[in-house]
Amino acid sequence: MQHDYPDPVEMDAMGFAVMVDDRLGHLAVTHDGTITWDQLQAIKNLIWGVDARAIEVYPVQPSVVNNTQMRHLWRLGKDDFAPDLLGRYEAKQTLEQRFRSAWPDP
């Protein structure tokens, strides 16, 4: 794929090799198989800030590419949906509507 923007930036964050593509909102972290959720959260905070939201994607099995010890985070935009486990935001999208209907208020 050809693109007209700079290549991802490679750096070290908390002892992990990290590639950051801010245009795509993609963060790739190479690890030894023992990285924790807290470490990924800290790296996300370090790179994009504590107010940034990010997700990992678990694709359908035929689309899985798992040939190295690497975790991928995708930064969400301000209006992108992610399940709101604390119930702070109003529904805007179909997935969120399904999520809310699955967990109705008592």
Coordinates of C-alpha atoms in Angstrom, one line a residue:
M1 CA 0.0 0.0 0.0
Q2 CA 1.3 3.4 -0.9
H3 CA 0.7 6.4 1.3
D4 CA 1.7 10.1 1.2
Y5 CA 2.6 10.6 4.8
P6 CA 5.6 9.9 7.0
D7 CA 6.5 6.3 8.1
P8 CA 5.7 5.4 11.6
V9 CA 8.0 6.6 14.3
E10 CA 10.0 4.0 16.2
M11 CA 10.9 4.5 19.8
D12 CA 11.5 2.9 23.2
A13 CA 8.7 3.2 25.8
M14 CA 9.1 1.7 29.2
G15 CA 11.6 -0.8 27.8
F16 CA 9.4 -1.9 24.9
A17 CA 10.0 -1.3 21.2
V18 CA 7.1 0.9 20.0
M19 CA 6.0 2.0 16.5
V20 CA 3.6 4.9 16.4
D21 CA 1.6 6.0 13.4
D22 CA -0.3 9.1 14.5
R23 CA -2.0 9.6 11.2
L24 CA -3.6 6.2 11.5
G25 CA -3.8 6.3 15.2
H26 CA -1.9 3.0 15.5
L27 CA 0.5 2.0 18.2
A28 CA 2.4 -1.3 17.9
V29 CA 4.3 -2.6 20.9
T30 CA 6.8 -5.4 20.6
H31 CA 7.2 -7.5 23.7
D32 CA 8.4 -10.9 25.1
G33 CA 5.0 -12.3 25.8
T34 CA 4.6 -11.0 29.3
I35 CA 3.3 -7.5 28.8
T36 CA 0.4 -6.6 31.0
W37 CA -2.7 -4.5 30.5
D38 CA -1.3 -2.0 33.0
Q39 CA 1.9 -1.7 30.9
L40 CA -0.1 -1.2 27.7
Q41 CA -2.2 1.4 29.4
A42 CA 0.9 3.3 30.6
I43 CA 2.5 3.2 27.1
K44 CA -0.8 4.5 25.6
N45 CA -0.8 7.3 28.2
L46 CA 2.8 8.1 27.6
I47 CA 2.4 8.3 23.8
W48 CA -1.1 9.7 23.3
G49 CA -1.9 11.1 26.8
V50 CA -4.3 10.1 29.6
D51 CA -7.4 11.4 27.8
A52 CA -6.9 9.2 24.7
R53 CA -9.1 6.1 24.3
A54 CA -7.7 3.1 22.4
I55 CA -8.8 -0.4 21.6
E56 CA -7.4 -3.7 20.5
V57 CA -9.1 -5.6 17.7
Y58 CA -9.6 -9.3 17.7
P59 CA -10.5 -10.2 14.1
V60 CA -12.4 -13.2 12.7
Q61 CA -10.0 -16.2 12.7
P62 CA -9.3 -16.2 8.9
S63 CA -8.0 -12.6 9.2
V64 CA -5.6 -13.3 12.2
V65 CA -2.0 -12.4 11.6
N66 CA 0.0 -13.5 14.6
N67 CA 3.6 -14.0 13.5
T68 CA 5.4 -12.0 16.2
Q69 CA 5.0 -10.9 19.8
M70 CA 3.3 -7.6 19.1
R71 CA 0.2 -5.9 20.5
H72 CA -1.6 -3.3 18.5
L73 CA -3.6 -0.4 19.9
W74 CA -5.9 1.8 17.8
R75 CA -6.7 5.3 19.0
L76 CA -10.4 6.2 19.0
G77 CA -11.6 9.6 17.9
K78 CA -13.7 11.8 20.1
D79 CA -16.9 10.5 18.5
D80 CA -15.9 6.8 18.0
F81 CA -17.9 4.3 19.9
A82 CA -16.5 2.1 22.6
P83 CA -18.6 0.3 25.3
D84 CA -19.0 2.7 28.2
L85 CA -18.9 0.5 31.3
L86 CA -19.5 3.4 33.6
G87 CA -22.6 4.7 31.8
R88 CA -21.4 8.2 31.2
Y89 CA -22.3 8.8 27.6
E90 CA -25.4 8.7 25.4
A91 CA -25.8 6.2 22.6
K92 CA -24.9 7.4 19.1
Q93 CA -24.3 4.3 17.0
T94 CA -25.9 1.0 16.3
L95 CA -23.3 -1.0 18.2
E96 CA -23.8 1.2 21.2
Q97 CA -27.5 0.9 21.0
R98 CA -27.1 -2.9 21.0
F99 CA -24.8 -2.7 23.9
R100 CA -27.2 -0.5 25.9
S101 CA -30.2 -2.7 25.2
A102 CA -28.2 -5.8 26.4
W103 CA -27.6 -4.1 29.7
P104 CA -30.8 -2.1 30.5
D105 CA -31.1 0.0 33.6
P106 CA -33.0 -1.7 36.4

